[in-house]
């Protein structure tokens, strides 16, 4: 089975992430979306909440599976028999960091990284920006799936 992983924080998942996941799912037999457990990074949603939102948002894709991981993505790949990583590229600014990661992961474990250019509709979109807009009462309904927009409203109205 040809399996690829889409790793990230997904705090929360955006339409930009879903665009890449959906396009990868048309090419590969299975896409494993891997949510990074990073206890040192402050997040708005817990890992389980992020996994839950991703599962709801990808429910229509039969060949997308959502999991969580900590440690090195190459170890996750080995355990799950995954040979490649898919990354979305939004702009040239993404490229330098992503190239280093790709080369490191290849040299560590022979894991390939494939880059997909973002849908131009989403080239400005990142989770941190979505959170900032939502925090100040902005409308994010065109940037994230409906379940995420709802959870953002709930979370940000909590005291
Ligand atoms: P971010 O906080 O930058 O959204 P994540 O770690 O959640 O970061 O994103 C995981 C990966 O998803 C990124 O490395 C990038 O490859 C991809 N990605 C994120 N946003 C977009 C987007 N708008 N278009 C295409 N790919 C994206």
mmCIF file of C-alpha atoms and ligand atoms in Angstrom:
data_model
loop_
_atom_site.group_PDB
_atom_site.id
_atom_site.type_symbol
_atom_site.label_atom_id
_atom_site.label_comp_id
_atom_site.label_asym_id
_atom_site.label_seq_id
_atom_site.Cartn_x
_atom_site.Cartn_y
_atom_site.Cartn_z
ATOM 1 C CA UNK A 1 0.000 0.000 0.000
ATOM 2 C CA UNK A 2 1.301 3.456 -0.926
ATOM 3 C CA UNK A 3 1.009 5.517 2.219
ATOM 4 C CA UNK A 4 2.053 9.126 2.883
ATOM 5 C CA UNK A 5 2.037 11.197 6.065
ATOM 6 C CA UNK A 6 0.930 14.806 6.479
ATOM 7 C CA UNK A 7 2.490 15.993 9.759
ATOM 8 C CA UNK A 8 1.795 19.197 11.654
ATOM 9 C CA UNK A 9 0.398 20.916 14.708
ATOM 10 C CA UNK A 10 -3.069 21.521 13.234
ATOM 11 C CA UNK A 11 -3.968 23.975 16.008
ATOM 12 C CA UNK A 12 -6.551 24.080 14.470
ATOM 13 C CA UNK A 13 -6.871 22.472 11.026
ATOM 14 C CA UNK A 14 -7.536 25.027 8.262
ATOM 15 C CA UNK A 15 -8.877 24.830 4.719
ATOM 16 C CA UNK A 16 -5.252 25.078 3.560
ATOM 17 C CA UNK A 17 -4.339 21.860 5.383
ATOM 18 C CA UNK A 18 -7.489 20.150 4.072
ATOM 19 C CA UNK A 19 -6.698 21.153 0.512
ATOM 20 C CA UNK A 20 -3.291 19.453 0.699
ATOM 21 C CA UNK A 21 -4.682 16.383 2.516
ATOM 22 C CA UNK A 22 -7.494 15.970 -0.012
ATOM 23 C CA UNK A 23 -5.199 16.318 -3.024
ATOM 24 C CA UNK A 24 -2.705 13.853 -1.529
ATOM 25 C CA UNK A 25 -5.561 11.412 -0.904
ATOM 26 C CA UNK A 26 -6.293 11.372 -4.637
ATOM 27 C CA UNK A 27 -2.733 10.292 -5.398
ATOM 28 C CA UNK A 28 -1.926 7.909 -2.538
ATOM 29 C CA UNK A 29 -3.734 4.813 -1.232
ATOM 30 C CA UNK A 30 -3.722 6.216 2.272
ATOM 31 C CA UNK A 31 -2.891 9.572 3.874
ATOM 32 C CA UNK A 32 -2.044 9.507 7.566
ATOM 33 C CA UNK A 33 -2.492 12.918 9.159
ATOM 34 C CA UNK A 34 -0.102 12.982 12.115
ATOM 35 C CA UNK A 35 -0.723 15.538 14.858
ATOM 36 C CA UNK A 36 2.455 16.447 16.679
ATOM 37 C CA UNK A 37 2.391 16.173 20.460
ATOM 38 C CA UNK A 38 4.617 19.031 21.566
ATOM 39 C CA UNK A 39 4.294 19.747 25.260
ATOM 40 C CA UNK A 40 6.673 22.692 25.138
ATOM 41 C CA UNK A 41 4.561 24.603 22.597
ATOM 42 C CA UNK A 42 1.505 26.448 23.857
ATOM 43 C CA UNK A 43 -1.585 25.508 21.922
ATOM 44 C CA UNK A 44 -5.211 26.619 21.903
ATOM 45 C CA UNK A 45 -6.568 23.089 21.531
ATOM 46 C CA UNK A 46 -5.378 19.865 23.149
ATOM 47 C CA UNK A 47 -3.961 17.171 20.895
ATOM 48 C CA UNK A 48 -7.122 15.107 21.317
ATOM 49 C CA UNK A 49 -9.304 18.074 20.396
ATOM 50 C CA UNK A 50 -7.182 18.672 17.292
ATOM 51 C CA UNK A 51 -7.426 15.012 16.334
ATOM 52 C CA UNK A 52 -11.205 15.143 16.849
ATOM 53 C CA UNK A 53 -11.635 18.209 14.635
ATOM 54 C CA UNK A 54 -9.446 16.649 11.937
ATOM 55 C CA UNK A 55 -11.459 13.403 12.040
ATOM 56 C CA UNK A 56 -14.703 15.319 11.595
ATOM 57 C CA UNK A 57 -13.251 17.461 8.806
ATOM 58 C CA UNK A 58 -11.862 14.459 6.893
ATOM 59 C CA UNK A 59 -14.826 12.134 7.495
ATOM 60 C CA UNK A 60 -15.692 12.186 3.790
ATOM 61 C CA UNK A 61 -12.268 10.881 2.776
ATOM 62 C CA UNK A 62 -12.274 7.110 3.194
ATOM 63 C CA UNK A 63 -8.505 6.827 2.794
ATOM 64 C CA UNK A 64 -7.478 9.483 5.340
ATOM 65 C CA UNK A 65 -6.566 8.405 8.852
ATOM 66 C CA UNK A 66 -5.725 10.729 11.743
ATOM 67 C CA UNK A 67 -3.164 9.828 14.402
ATOM 68 C CA UNK A 68 -0.968 11.605 16.912
ATOM 69 C CA UNK A 69 2.766 11.302 17.320
ATOM 70 C CA UNK A 70 5.640 12.523 19.398
ATOM 71 C CA UNK A 71 9.328 12.289 18.720
ATOM 72 C CA UNK A 72 10.759 12.053 15.248
ATOM 73 C CA UNK A 73 8.493 11.853 12.230
ATOM 74 C CA UNK A 74 10.906 9.335 10.655
ATOM 75 C CA UNK A 75 10.266 6.950 13.582
ATOM 76 C CA UNK A 76 6.521 7.373 13.116
ATOM 77 C CA UNK A 77 7.035 6.576 9.426
ATOM 78 C CA UNK A 78 8.987 3.409 10.181
ATOM 79 C CA UNK A 79 6.433 2.072 12.675
ATOM 80 C CA UNK A 80 3.521 2.827 10.329
ATOM 81 C CA UNK A 81 5.247 1.640 7.128
ATOM 82 C CA UNK A 82 5.133 5.077 5.514
ATOM 83 C CA UNK A 83 7.733 5.964 2.905
ATOM 84 C CA UNK A 84 7.051 9.640 2.289
ATOM 85 C CA UNK A 85 6.013 12.935 3.881
ATOM 86 C CA UNK A 86 3.753 15.447 2.133
ATOM 87 C CA UNK A 87 4.208 19.148 2.809
ATOM 88 C CA UNK A 88 2.331 22.131 1.472
ATOM 89 C CA UNK A 89 4.380 25.095 0.307
ATOM 90 C CA UNK A 90 2.688 28.434 0.750
ATOM 91 C CA UNK A 91 5.446 30.794 -0.266
ATOM 92 C CA UNK A 92 9.187 30.958 -0.774
ATOM 93 C CA UNK A 93 9.454 31.734 2.937
ATOM 94 C CA UNK A 94 8.339 28.161 3.725
ATOM 95 C CA UNK A 95 10.976 26.707 1.473
ATOM 96 C CA UNK A 96 14.241 27.132 3.357
ATOM 97 C CA UNK A 97 13.056 25.477 6.566
ATOM 98 C CA UNK A 98 11.189 22.742 4.734
ATOM 99 C CA UNK A 99 14.184 21.936 2.569
ATOM 100 C CA UNK A 100 16.367 21.438 5.660
ATOM 101 C CA UNK A 101 13.769 19.166 7.257
ATOM 102 C CA UNK A 102 13.382 17.186 4.044
ATOM 103 C CA UNK A 103 17.108 16.684 3.658
ATOM 104 C CA UNK A 104 17.495 15.755 7.323
ATOM 105 C CA UNK A 105 14.676 13.211 7.175
ATOM 106 C CA UNK A 106 16.124 11.690 4.032
ATOM 107 C CA UNK A 107 19.576 11.428 5.527
ATOM 108 C CA UNK A 108 18.234 10.031 8.828
ATOM 109 C CA UNK A 109 16.013 7.346 7.399
ATOM 110 C CA UNK A 110 15.684 7.567 3.620
ATOM 111 C CA UNK A 111 12.190 9.070 3.974
ATOM 112 C CA UNK A 112 11.226 11.172 0.944
ATOM 113 C CA UNK A 113 9.425 14.514 1.255
ATOM 114 C CA UNK A 114 7.042 15.622 -1.479
ATOM 115 C CA UNK A 115 6.010 19.247 -1.801
ATOM 116 C CA UNK A 116 2.659 20.364 -3.101
ATOM 117 C CA UNK A 117 2.114 24.022 -3.893
ATOM 118 C CA UNK A 118 -0.756 25.536 -2.000
ATOM 119 C CA UNK A 119 -4.029 26.419 -3.608
ATOM 120 C CA UNK A 120 -3.549 30.186 -4.188
ATOM 121 C CA UNK A 121 -6.785 30.761 -2.267
ATOM 122 C CA UNK A 122 -4.966 29.634 0.859
ATOM 123 C CA UNK A 123 -1.417 30.869 0.391
ATOM 124 C CA UNK A 124 -1.793 33.402 3.220
ATOM 125 C CA UNK A 125 -3.466 30.969 5.579
ATOM 126 C CA UNK A 126 -1.866 29.645 8.737
ATOM 127 C CA UNK A 127 -3.375 28.400 11.989
ATOM 128 C CA UNK A 128 -1.786 31.142 14.080
ATOM 129 C CA UNK A 129 -3.379 33.835 11.913
ATOM 130 C CA UNK A 130 -6.781 32.154 12.107
ATOM 131 C CA UNK A 131 -6.552 32.145 15.901
ATOM 132 C CA UNK A 132 -5.583 35.800 15.969
ATOM 133 C CA UNK A 133 -8.459 36.837 13.724
ATOM 134 C CA UNK A 134 -10.956 34.756 15.706
ATOM 135 C CA UNK A 135 -9.654 36.175 18.978
ATOM 136 C CA UNK A 136 -10.525 39.683 17.860
ATOM 137 C CA UNK A 137 -13.962 38.668 16.657
ATOM 138 C CA UNK A 138 -13.127 38.386 12.946
ATOM 139 C CA UNK A 139 -15.004 36.042 10.634
ATOM 140 C CA UNK A 140 -12.970 32.903 9.894
ATOM 141 C CA UNK A 141 -15.789 30.891 8.301
ATOM 142 C CA UNK A 142 -14.133 30.951 4.868
ATOM 143 C CA UNK A 143 -10.773 29.836 6.283
ATOM 144 C CA UNK A 144 -11.630 26.776 8.363
ATOM 145 C CA UNK A 145 -14.258 24.021 8.207
ATOM 146 C CA UNK A 146 -17.568 24.740 9.975
ATOM 147 C CA UNK A 147 -16.846 22.458 12.939
ATOM 148 C CA UNK A 148 -13.583 24.315 13.606
ATOM 149 C CA UNK A 149 -15.203 27.759 13.328
ATOM 150 C CA UNK A 150 -17.737 26.619 15.929
ATOM 151 C CA UNK A 151 -15.058 25.252 18.315
ATOM 152 C CA UNK A 152 -13.043 28.450 17.945
ATOM 153 C CA UNK A 153 -16.060 30.519 18.940
ATOM 154 C CA UNK A 154 -16.666 28.281 21.956
ATOM 155 C CA UNK A 155 -13.049 28.193 23.082
ATOM 156 C CA UNK A 156 -12.506 31.903 22.738
ATOM 157 C CA UNK A 157 -15.670 32.778 24.626
ATOM 158 C CA UNK A 158 -14.526 30.720 27.614
ATOM 159 C CA UNK A 159 -13.374 32.878 30.509
HETATM 160 P P1 LIG B 1 0.879 26.155 10.475
HETATM 161 O O1 LIG B 1 0.759 26.625 11.895
HETATM 162 O O2 LIG B 1 1.956 26.838 9.709
HETATM 163 O O3 LIG B 1 -0.433 26.081 9.780
HETATM 164 P P2 LIG B 1 1.148 23.286 10.828
HETATM 165 O O4 LIG B 1 2.273 22.653 11.547
HETATM 166 O O5 LIG B 1 -0.207 23.096 11.439
HETATM 167 O O6 LIG B 1 1.525 24.766 10.629
HETATM 168 O O7 LIG B 1 1.064 22.814 9.326
HETATM 169 C C1 LIG B 1 1.490 21.585 8.909
HETATM 170 C C2 LIG B 1 1.863 21.636 7.461
HETATM 171 O O8 LIG B 1 0.699 21.922 6.697
HETATM 172 C C3 LIG B 1 2.844 22.737 7.107
HETATM 173 O O9 LIG B 1 4.159 22.298 7.249
HETATM 174 C C4 LIG B 1 2.530 22.983 5.658
HETATM 175 O O10 LIG B 1 3.204 22.008 4.888
HETATM 176 C C5 LIG B 1 1.064 22.661 5.553
HETATM 177 N N1 LIG B 1 0.231 23.861 5.461
HETATM 178 C C6 LIG B 1 -0.197 24.645 6.463
HETATM 179 N N2 LIG B 1 -0.979 25.641 5.995
HETATM 180 C C7 LIG B 1 -1.032 25.488 4.658
HETATM 181 C C8 LIG B 1 -1.674 26.209 3.589
HETATM 182 N N3 LIG B 1 -2.397 27.312 3.818
HETATM 183 N N4 LIG B 1 -1.492 25.756 2.333
HETATM 184 C C9 LIG B 1 -0.741 24.662 2.118
HETATM 185 N N5 LIG B 1 -0.119 23.951 3.063
HETATM 186 C C10 LIG B 1 -0.260 24.345 4.319
#
